[in-house]
Structure formats: C-alpha cells, structure tokens
Short mmCIF file of C-alpha atoms and ligand atoms in Angstrom, two decimals:
data_model
loop_
_atom_site.label_atom_id
_atom_site.label_comp_id
_atom_site.label_asym_id
_atom_site.label_seq_id
_atom_site.Cartn_x
_atom_site.Cartn_y
_atom_site.Cartn_z
CA MET A 197 -5.50 -39.59 -31.48
CA THR A 198 -4.73 -36.03 -32.29
CA ILE A 199 -3.35 -33.52 -29.92
CA THR A 200 -4.50 -30.26 -31.33
CA GLY A 201 -2.83 -27.91 -28.93
CA ALA A 202 -3.65 -25.90 -25.87
CA GLY A 203 -7.26 -25.80 -24.87
CA GLU A 204 -8.61 -27.68 -27.86
CA SER A 205 -10.55 -30.85 -27.71
CA VAL A 206 -9.04 -34.26 -27.78
CA THR A 207 -10.45 -36.73 -30.28
CA GLY A 208 -13.11 -38.92 -28.77
CA ASN A 209 -13.15 -37.07 -25.52
CA SER A 210 -15.78 -34.47 -24.93
CA VAL A 211 -13.76 -32.74 -22.26
CA ASN A 212 -11.65 -29.83 -23.39
CA TYR A 213 -8.34 -29.83 -21.67
CA ASP A 214 -4.71 -29.37 -22.37
CA ARG A 215 -3.73 -33.00 -22.55
CA LEU A 216 -0.19 -32.39 -23.71
CA GLN A 217 0.46 -30.12 -20.76
CA GLU A 218 -0.88 -32.71 -18.34
CA LEU A 219 1.23 -35.44 -19.92
CA LYS A 220 4.28 -33.23 -19.58
CA SER A 221 3.72 -32.38 -15.96
CA PHE A 222 3.16 -36.05 -15.17
CA ASP A 223 6.37 -36.93 -17.05
CA GLU A 224 8.35 -34.14 -15.44
CA SER A 225 7.31 -35.22 -11.94
CA LYS A 226 9.52 -38.29 -12.58
CA ALA A 227 7.43 -39.95 -9.90
CA GLY A 228 5.29 -42.20 -12.10
CA VAL A 229 1.86 -43.51 -11.21
CA LYS A 230 3.20 -44.45 -7.78
CA GLY A 231 3.78 -40.73 -7.18
CA LEU A 232 0.11 -39.97 -7.84
CA VAL A 233 -1.04 -42.68 -5.47
CA ASP A 234 1.39 -41.47 -2.79
CA ALA A 235 -0.07 -37.98 -3.19
CA GLY A 236 -3.41 -39.46 -2.12
CA ILE A 237 -5.50 -38.96 -5.28
CA THR A 238 -8.97 -40.49 -5.15
CA LYS A 239 -9.83 -40.00 -8.83
CA ILE A 240 -7.59 -40.90 -11.71
CA PRO A 241 -6.23 -37.94 -13.71
CA ARG A 242 -7.80 -37.46 -17.14
CA ILE A 243 -4.73 -38.61 -19.04
CA PHE A 244 -5.39 -42.13 -17.74
CA VAL A 245 -9.08 -42.28 -18.63
CA ARG A 246 -9.87 -44.80 -21.31
CA PRO A 247 -11.88 -42.99 -24.00
CA PRO A 248 -15.47 -44.24 -24.26
CA GLU A 249 -15.00 -45.40 -27.85
CA ASP A 250 -12.07 -47.48 -26.72
CA LEU A 251 -14.22 -49.29 -24.19
CA ALA A 252 -17.18 -49.54 -26.55
CA GLY A 253 -15.11 -50.50 -29.57
CA ASP A 254 -13.38 -53.14 -27.54
CA GLY A 255 -16.01 -55.65 -28.57
CA HIS A 256 -14.66 -58.21 -26.13
CA ASN A 257 -16.02 -59.31 -22.85
CA SER A 258 -14.45 -57.47 -20.00
CA GLY A 259 -14.61 -59.99 -17.27
CA GLU A 260 -18.23 -61.13 -17.69
CA PRO A 261 -18.69 -64.86 -17.45
CA THR A 262 -18.47 -66.64 -20.78
CA ASN A 263 -18.83 -70.21 -21.82
CA ILE A 264 -15.35 -70.27 -23.34
CA GLN A 265 -13.77 -73.32 -21.78
CA ILE A 266 -10.18 -72.73 -22.71
CA THR A 267 -7.62 -72.26 -19.98
CA ILE A 268 -3.95 -71.41 -20.26
CA PRO A 269 -2.03 -74.73 -20.44
CA VAL A 270 0.38 -75.56 -17.64
CA ILE A 271 3.43 -77.54 -18.76
CA ASP A 272 5.54 -79.47 -16.29
CA LEU A 273 9.16 -79.18 -17.37
CA SER A 274 10.50 -81.90 -15.07
CA ASP A 275 12.12 -84.84 -16.86
CA ILE A 276 12.46 -83.02 -20.17
CA VAL A 277 15.07 -85.52 -21.26
CA GLY A 278 13.18 -88.74 -20.49
CA ARG A 279 9.78 -87.45 -21.60
CA ARG A 280 10.99 -85.22 -24.40
CA ALA A 281 8.27 -86.05 -26.94
CA ASP A 282 5.49 -85.22 -24.45
CA LYS A 283 7.03 -81.90 -23.56
CA VAL A 284 7.61 -80.96 -27.20
CA ALA A 285 4.00 -81.86 -28.01
CA GLY A 286 2.72 -79.79 -25.07
CA VAL A 287 4.76 -76.77 -26.08
CA ARG A 288 3.69 -77.16 -29.72
CA ARG A 289 -0.01 -77.23 -28.88
CA ALA A 290 0.23 -74.28 -26.52
CA ALA A 291 2.31 -72.15 -28.91
CA GLU A 292 0.09 -72.99 -31.88
CA GLU A 293 -3.31 -72.77 -30.27
CA VAL A 294 -3.10 -70.33 -27.38
CA GLY A 295 0.24 -68.52 -27.71
CA PHE A 296 0.51 -68.55 -23.90
CA PHE A 297 1.35 -71.25 -21.38
CA GLN A 298 2.66 -71.54 -17.85
CA VAL A 299 5.64 -73.66 -16.87
CA VAL A 300 6.23 -75.40 -13.55
CA ASN A 301 9.29 -77.37 -12.39
CA HIS A 302 11.29 -75.09 -14.63
CA GLY A 303 14.41 -75.20 -12.49
CA ILE A 304 14.28 -71.70 -10.98
CA ALA A 305 13.92 -71.94 -7.20
CA GLU A 306 10.83 -70.36 -5.63
CA LYS A 307 13.09 -68.32 -3.38
CA VAL A 308 14.71 -66.71 -6.43
CA LEU A 309 11.27 -65.87 -7.85
CA GLU A 310 10.08 -64.43 -4.54
CA ASP A 311 13.24 -62.40 -4.06
CA MET A 312 13.03 -61.04 -7.59
CA LEU A 313 9.45 -59.86 -7.05
CA LYS A 314 10.38 -58.36 -3.68
CA ALA A 315 13.34 -56.51 -5.16
CA ALA A 316 11.26 -55.18 -8.07
CA ARG A 317 8.74 -53.88 -5.58
CA GLY A 318 11.59 -52.52 -3.45
CA PHE A 319 12.83 -50.42 -6.35
CA HIS A 320 9.44 -48.88 -7.07
CA GLU A 321 8.93 -48.14 -3.40
CA LEU A 322 12.20 -46.23 -3.04
CA PRO A 323 11.90 -42.51 -2.25
CA ARG A 324 10.93 -40.45 -5.28
CA GLU A 325 14.28 -38.60 -5.38
CA VAL A 326 16.25 -41.84 -5.61
CA LYS A 327 14.14 -43.24 -8.44
CA ALA A 328 14.15 -39.91 -10.27
CA ASP A 329 17.85 -40.41 -11.05
CA TYR A 330 16.89 -43.36 -13.22
CA TYR A 331 13.92 -41.66 -14.91
CA THR A 332 14.59 -41.08 -18.61
CA ARG A 333 13.17 -41.60 -22.08
CA GLU A 334 16.60 -41.94 -23.69
CA LEU A 335 16.50 -44.84 -26.12
CA MET A 336 20.01 -46.12 -25.56
CA ARG A 337 20.07 -46.22 -21.76
CA LYS A 338 20.45 -49.77 -20.46
CA VAL A 339 18.86 -49.21 -17.08
CA LYS A 340 15.97 -46.84 -16.88
CA TYR A 341 12.84 -46.22 -14.91
CA GLY A 342 9.78 -44.69 -16.46
CA SER A 343 6.06 -44.70 -16.84
CA ASN A 344 4.36 -45.44 -20.15
CA PHE A 345 7.05 -45.75 -22.83
CA ASP A 346 4.42 -44.50 -25.28
CA LEU A 347 3.04 -41.74 -23.03
CA TYR A 348 2.94 -39.12 -25.79
CA GLU A 349 1.60 -41.43 -28.49
CA SER A 350 -1.09 -43.45 -26.73
CA ARG A 351 -4.75 -42.55 -26.46
CA PHE A 352 -4.66 -42.94 -22.70
CA ALA A 353 -1.90 -43.56 -20.22
CA ASN A 354 -1.64 -46.89 -18.40
CA TRP A 355 -1.71 -47.35 -14.65
CA ARG A 356 1.82 -48.73 -14.55
CA ASP A 357 5.47 -47.83 -13.89
CA THR A 358 8.41 -49.86 -15.19
CA LEU A 359 12.08 -50.42 -14.47
CA PHE A 360 13.70 -51.47 -17.74
CA CYS A 361 17.09 -53.26 -17.78
CA VAL A 362 18.98 -54.50 -20.84
CA MET A 363 20.73 -57.64 -19.55
CA GLY A 364 22.32 -59.03 -22.70
CA PRO A 365 23.95 -59.94 -24.99
CA GLU A 366 26.57 -57.54 -23.64
CA PRO A 367 26.79 -58.27 -19.94
CA LEU A 368 25.37 -55.45 -17.89
CA ASP A 369 27.74 -53.97 -15.33
CA PRO A 370 25.90 -54.70 -12.05
CA GLN A 371 26.91 -51.24 -10.79
CA GLU A 372 24.41 -49.80 -13.25
CA LEU A 373 21.55 -51.48 -11.39
CA PRO A 374 19.91 -49.88 -8.37
CA LEU A 375 21.37 -51.42 -5.23
CA VAL A 376 18.00 -52.55 -3.93
CA CYS A 377 17.58 -55.04 -6.78
CA ARG A 378 21.18 -55.49 -7.98
CA ASP A 379 22.21 -58.99 -6.90
CA ILE A 380 18.91 -60.74 -7.43
CA THR A 381 18.45 -59.14 -10.86
CA MET A 382 21.84 -60.53 -11.95
CA GLU A 383 20.94 -63.96 -10.57
CA TYR A 384 17.41 -64.06 -11.98
CA SER A 385 18.67 -62.81 -15.33
CA LYS A 386 21.15 -65.69 -15.55
CA GLN A 387 18.58 -68.31 -14.60
CA VAL A 388 15.76 -67.01 -16.75
CA ARG A 389 18.07 -66.86 -19.76
CA LYS A 390 18.94 -70.51 -19.21
CA LEU A 391 15.24 -71.36 -19.08
CA GLY A 392 14.77 -69.35 -22.26
CA ILE A 393 17.35 -71.50 -24.03
CA THR A 394 15.55 -74.67 -22.90
CA LEU A 395 12.27 -73.27 -24.23
CA PHE A 396 13.80 -72.26 -27.58
CA GLU A 397 15.10 -75.83 -27.91
CA LEU A 398 11.65 -77.27 -27.24
CA LEU A 399 10.05 -74.75 -29.59
CA SER A 400 12.58 -75.58 -32.35
CA GLU A 401 11.72 -79.26 -32.04
CA ALA A 402 8.02 -78.38 -31.97
CA LEU A 403 8.55 -76.82 -35.41
CA GLY A 404 10.23 -80.01 -36.61
CA LEU A 405 13.65 -78.35 -36.63
CA LYS A 406 16.92 -79.25 -34.93
CA PRO A 407 16.93 -78.26 -31.23
CA ASP A 408 19.46 -75.47 -31.77
CA HIS A 409 17.72 -73.89 -34.77
CA LEU A 410 16.13 -70.92 -32.98
CA ILE A 411 19.25 -70.32 -30.90
CA GLY A 412 21.18 -70.27 -34.17
CA LEU A 413 18.94 -67.43 -35.29
CA ASP A 414 20.05 -65.47 -32.20
CA CYS A 415 16.62 -65.71 -30.58
CA ALA A 416 18.22 -65.87 -27.13
CA LYS A 417 21.01 -63.46 -27.92
CA GLY A 418 19.64 -60.51 -26.03
CA HIS A 419 17.22 -60.17 -23.17
CA LEU A 420 15.59 -57.36 -21.24
CA LEU A 421 14.04 -57.43 -17.81
CA LEU A 422 11.02 -55.20 -17.30
CA SER A 423 9.93 -54.86 -13.68
CA HIS A 424 6.38 -53.56 -13.75
CA TYR A 425 4.61 -51.96 -10.82
CA TYR A 426 0.83 -51.55 -10.99
CA PRO A 427 -0.23 -49.43 -8.00
CA ALA A 428 -3.68 -49.92 -6.46
CA CYS A 429 -6.05 -47.87 -8.59
CA PRO A 430 -8.94 -45.83 -7.15
CA GLU A 431 -11.03 -46.21 -10.35
CA PRO A 432 -9.84 -49.43 -12.01
CA LYS A 433 -12.71 -49.70 -14.51
CA MET A 434 -11.77 -46.37 -16.07
CA THR A 435 -8.25 -47.28 -17.18
CA LEU A 436 -5.98 -50.26 -17.77
CA GLY A 437 -2.71 -51.48 -16.27
CA THR A 438 -1.47 -52.31 -19.77
CA THR A 439 -3.31 -51.66 -23.01
CA LYS A 440 -3.91 -54.62 -25.29
CA HIS A 441 -0.72 -55.49 -27.18
CA SER A 442 1.40 -58.36 -28.41
CA ASP A 443 5.07 -58.50 -27.46
CA PRO A 444 7.82 -57.15 -29.77
CA ASP A 445 10.22 -60.04 -29.10
CA PHE A 446 10.78 -63.72 -29.85
CA LEU A 447 9.57 -64.99 -26.49
CA THR A 448 8.53 -63.56 -23.12
CA ILE A 449 8.90 -65.26 -19.74
CA LEU A 450 6.79 -63.48 -17.15
CA LEU A 451 6.96 -63.73 -13.39
CA GLN A 452 3.76 -62.39 -11.83
CA ASP A 453 2.75 -62.05 -8.20
CA HIS A 454 -0.49 -63.32 -6.64
CA ILE A 455 -2.79 -60.41 -7.59
CA GLY A 456 -3.77 -61.36 -11.15
CA GLY A 457 -5.18 -59.14 -13.88
CA LEU A 458 -3.28 -60.41 -16.93
CA GLN A 459 -5.72 -61.48 -19.64
CA VAL A 460 -5.16 -63.07 -23.02
CA LEU A 461 -7.37 -62.53 -26.02
CA HIS A 462 -8.59 -65.82 -27.40
CA GLN A 463 -11.29 -65.95 -30.07
CA ASN A 464 -12.49 -62.51 -29.12
CA HIS A 465 -12.69 -63.25 -25.40
CA TYR A 466 -10.33 -62.39 -22.65
CA ILE A 467 -9.11 -65.35 -20.64
CA ASP A 468 -7.44 -64.79 -17.27
CA VAL A 469 -3.89 -65.98 -16.71
CA PRO A 470 -4.35 -67.09 -13.12
CA PRO A 471 -1.39 -66.67 -10.79
CA VAL A 472 0.04 -70.12 -10.04
CA PRO A 473 2.58 -70.10 -7.19
CA GLY A 474 6.03 -70.99 -8.48
CA ALA A 475 4.98 -70.92 -12.14
CA LEU A 476 6.27 -68.69 -14.92
CA VAL A 477 4.09 -67.49 -17.78
CA VAL A 478 5.53 -67.95 -21.27
CA ASN A 479 4.26 -66.32 -24.43
CA VAL A 480 5.19 -66.24 -28.08
CA GLY A 481 6.24 -62.79 -29.32
CA ASP A 482 5.70 -61.15 -32.71
CA LEU A 483 9.16 -62.09 -34.00
CA LEU A 484 8.61 -65.79 -33.33
CA GLN A 485 5.24 -65.62 -35.07
CA LEU A 486 7.01 -63.98 -38.02
CA ILE A 487 9.85 -66.49 -38.34
CA SER A 488 7.55 -69.46 -37.69
CA ASN A 489 5.39 -68.15 -40.54
CA ASN A 490 2.28 -68.02 -38.32
CA ARG A 491 2.72 -71.53 -36.91
CA PHE A 492 3.14 -70.02 -33.46
CA LYS A 493 0.80 -67.26 -32.35
CA SER A 494 1.81 -64.01 -30.75
CA VAL A 495 -1.48 -63.18 -29.09
CA GLU A 496 -2.75 -59.96 -27.70
CA HIS A 497 -3.02 -59.51 -23.98
CA GLN A 498 -3.79 -56.77 -21.49
CA VAL A 499 -3.52 -56.11 -17.79
CA LEU A 500 -6.48 -54.80 -15.83
CA ALA A 501 -6.05 -52.08 -13.24
CA ASN A 502 -7.15 -53.17 -9.78
CA HIS A 503 -8.36 -51.75 -6.48
CA LEU A 504 -5.95 -54.21 -4.93
CA GLY A 505 -2.29 -53.60 -5.20
CA PRO A 506 0.36 -52.94 -5.89
CA ARG A 507 0.71 -55.76 -8.40
CA VAL A 508 4.28 -56.55 -9.41
CA SER A 509 5.48 -58.52 -12.42
CA VAL A 510 8.86 -59.06 -14.05
CA ALA A 511 8.84 -59.72 -17.79
CA CYS A 512 11.88 -61.13 -19.56
CA PHE A 513 11.84 -60.21 -23.25
CA PHE A 514 14.09 -62.21 -25.54
CA THR A 515 15.14 -59.72 -28.21
CA PRO A 516 18.48 -58.27 -29.35
CA HIS A 517 16.88 -54.83 -28.90
CA LEU A 518 19.79 -52.45 -28.27
CA TYR A 519 22.19 -54.64 -30.22
CA PRO A 520 20.38 -55.34 -33.44
CA SER A 521 22.70 -57.33 -35.67
CA THR A 522 22.64 -57.22 -39.43
CA MET A 523 20.77 -60.52 -39.41
CA ILE A 524 17.64 -60.39 -41.55
CA TYR A 525 14.51 -62.06 -40.19
CA GLY A 526 11.85 -63.68 -42.32
CA PRO A 527 9.88 -66.92 -42.30
CA ILE A 528 12.24 -69.91 -41.74
CA LYS A 529 12.90 -71.55 -45.13
CA GLU A 530 12.43 -75.09 -43.80
CA LEU A 531 8.86 -74.22 -42.86
CA LEU A 532 7.85 -73.03 -46.31
CA SER A 533 6.21 -75.09 -48.99
CA GLU A 534 3.69 -74.66 -51.73
CA ASP A 535 0.98 -75.14 -49.13
CA SER A 536 2.53 -72.71 -46.74
CA PRO A 537 4.04 -69.85 -48.68
CA PRO A 538 5.69 -67.01 -46.77
CA VAL A 539 3.24 -64.76 -44.98
CA TYR A 540 5.79 -62.10 -44.04
CA ARG A 541 8.48 -60.15 -45.77
CA GLU A 542 11.98 -60.08 -44.37
CA THR A 543 12.95 -57.33 -41.99
CA SER A 544 15.90 -56.26 -39.92
CA MET A 545 15.59 -56.12 -36.16
CA ARG A 546 16.27 -52.41 -36.29
CA ASP A 547 13.33 -51.77 -38.61
CA PHE A 548 11.01 -53.98 -36.61
CA ILE A 549 11.79 -52.31 -33.28
CA ALA A 550 11.65 -48.83 -34.77
CA TYR A 551 8.21 -49.57 -36.21
CA TYR A 552 6.87 -51.06 -32.94
CA ASP A 553 8.13 -48.17 -30.83
CA GLU A 554 6.86 -45.53 -33.20
CA LYS A 555 3.43 -47.14 -33.29
CA GLY A 556 3.12 -47.48 -29.51
CA LEU A 557 0.42 -49.57 -27.87
CA ASP A 558 -2.52 -48.67 -30.06
CA GLY A 559 -4.32 -51.99 -29.91
CA ASN A 560 -3.11 -53.06 -33.38
CA SER A 561 -0.50 -55.70 -34.14
CA ALA A 562 2.83 -54.49 -35.50
CA LEU A 563 3.02 -57.70 -37.54
CA THR A 564 0.41 -56.54 -40.03
CA HIS A 565 2.93 -54.01 -41.28
CA PHE A 566 5.32 -56.83 -42.24
CA GLU A 567 2.82 -59.03 -44.04
CA LEU A 568 3.39 -59.64 -47.70
CA GLN A 569 0.48 -58.41 -49.76
CA ARG A 570 -2.46 -59.57 -47.76
CA GLY A 571 -4.96 -61.95 -49.32
CA LYS A 572 -2.57 -63.46 -51.84
CA GLN A 573 -0.96 -66.01 -49.52
CA GLY A 574 -4.13 -67.41 -48.06
CA ASN A 575 -3.09 -65.99 -44.73
CA LYS A 576 -5.91 -66.60 -42.31
CA GLY A 577 -4.29 -64.40 -39.73
CA ILE A 578 -4.95 -64.92 -36.08
C1 OGA B 1441 4.53 -57.07 -20.96
C2 OGA B 1441 3.31 -57.63 -20.35
C3 OGA B 1441 2.17 -58.42 -18.40
C4 OGA B 1441 2.18 -58.27 -16.92
O1 OGA B 1441 5.46 -56.69 -20.22
O2 OGA B 1441 4.58 -57.05 -22.20
O3 OGA B 1441 2.40 -57.98 -21.06
O4 OGA B 1441 1.47 -59.06 -16.29
N1 OGA B 1441 3.25 -57.76 -19.02
O5 OGA B 1441 2.84 -57.38 -16.41
NI1 NI B 1442 3.13 -58.18 -23.05
#
C-alpha cells in the first residue's frame, strides 16, 4: 500500500484518514491491542480493518464448509526407536504433502505446556506500565514486547500482541525475561529445543539423509519463542489475528490453547488446525523448503480473530536469527539430480531474514525471491 501523507487517501480504502498518524499513536501507546480492548472499544480502529480487496482477492473459502477431506496429520512420537520407520514415513508424508502436522507423546509434560501458556498470558495481562518497559522495535533486542512487527509496512494491522524472546544459540540470561514467565520460559525452551532436535533427525531421515544432517546444517542452532496474545475482538470478521504468511525459519513448533483459529492453506482452501489437548503443532518453514529443494512444503497459514478470547499461543522458531553465521544455504547437494535440479539460489541467513522483514506479511512468499530463474527448472511450486 501507499501512505501518501496527512489527510490523503489510502490505497484501496475509500475512507480518507491519516493512517500513519493513527499507526504512530497506537505504537506510542505501547499498550498493544490488549490496551485497546482494556479501554473498552466496541469497534475496531481503522488501522486494523482488512481492505475490501484483500477480502475479495483472497479467493479462498473463509470458513464455509467445503468437501476437502484433508485433516492435519497427528503423529504419535512414542516408541520412536522401536518403530522408527513408521515415524519417519509419517513425518515424510506430512512434511511433503501438508507442511503441517501435530505431535503427541512428544515427551513434554502437559503441566509444562499448561504453565507455559499461563505464563505467556500472565505477561500480556501485566499492567500496561510494566509491559511498556519491554516495548521496542529495536532489531537487536533479545527480549521484546510489541504489536505487529510489520505495523508500518502492512496493509492492515493484526489483532495480536507478541512477546519475542531469542533463546539461543547464545544462552539467554534469565534475568532478561519478565519475572512472570521467567522460569517456565527457560524450562520450556530447553524441552522444546530437545524436541526440535528429535524432529530434525526424523526429517533428515525422511529426506534419505543421515539423522544428523539437518543438525549439521545448524538448523537447530538458534531458536526464538514468540508468545502471542490474541485478545477477544469485537468485530472479528473485519480483521485477522495473523495475516496469511509462511514462517521465515527451518521449523516451527507451536503450542496453542483451546480456542482455535489457526488455519492452513491447502489447495486453495483453509483447513483448521484443531486444538488437541497436549499436542504441539509442527510446521515446515521457508528455509527447510529451500534446503530440501521443495521436497518439504512451507505452507501459508493465518489466524482468525475471534469474539472469544484471549487466545494464547507460543511459537518456537528454529532459526539462527540474531546470530546469522557465514554459512550459505542452498538446496542440499545430496537431493539434487538431473531430475531434480536446484530450484533455489544460495543465500546467507542475513540476506534471507533482511528480505523477509523488509517485505513484511504481505500475503506473498519470501521464497519466490530466492528462486532461480523461474520456469527453467520445471519448478511446479506449491
Ligand atoms: C507464527 C504463527 C500461529 C498461532 O507465529 O508464525 O503462525 O497460532 N502463529 O499463533
Ligand atoms: Ni506462522
């Protein structure tokens, strides 16, 4: 979109208003979407309204019944030693065909999951003044609270606040975390990282590689925890909790509460990712699609806003993010052949992240930018 300055019209929106000014005052409140809800609003501010062409141009169902039968696979991770081949096959199918799956019996106790969700909620429900100390858009801060990382770039703001914590590879000093979620964040971080390693081993084998191949590429070297808070929304149909996007990492492990609203785009239809008590949602990120040369799919997903709420989720992103090494990422050589030539060019982590952040959540995949000349490689895309 274009922001043409004070009083001028905003592309695709017939209302004339000073959008930039409204974005700034929202940002400067340092109170996030939660602050608006606490103030008792009954209509969503204009900056959150999804432009009509966005809704119309969506072209996907938005919750209407469809005859698409696909559901998000649920993989039982118990006995992954004894029944290795089954588990590898399950992970392969899910990563190749859907890009999303849920895992149960993953080794993280339900109490840890519950406490993590409670603590995430506890942070967002702290008094405004306490949270304001963490509110920043500084790129290099390891622990920060904010609303809409792409506030000034996106066409409409999302009904969501986030606490963002960089947990590795350099250990985070627990003192940097808000007290209300300190201990459980350290504990959950440790356990979810361990689960991540198990998943990278299964995914490596699913690609026909040695179990430690993806770990060797530093896929689990860094991880971030994003604690999202989606307040109850007075006009949920007019905005979104999270705009359609794919994740800028190797892999995401998501802990969601019981509310629901996460949807995955599959063959032009949104499929719900139903909350399953005790389960974790796993999805392939853009970087894993890139290095697997499109074997695994990083699929687009969105989160609906809801009258019910708040909804809380904690996403663990496996990405070196703040500590990009000099390692260059491109399609894994062992996966290339005459029949499957490279689809992507090589890139550094720094370039990839810079491109994703600059682009913001605009509904388009960042991966397209890293494709080798399109058409020549017989890339069918996803
Ligand atoms: C994300 C994401 C989904 C959710 O953090 O990238 O897609 O349910 N989160 O919060
Ligand atoms: Ni996501």
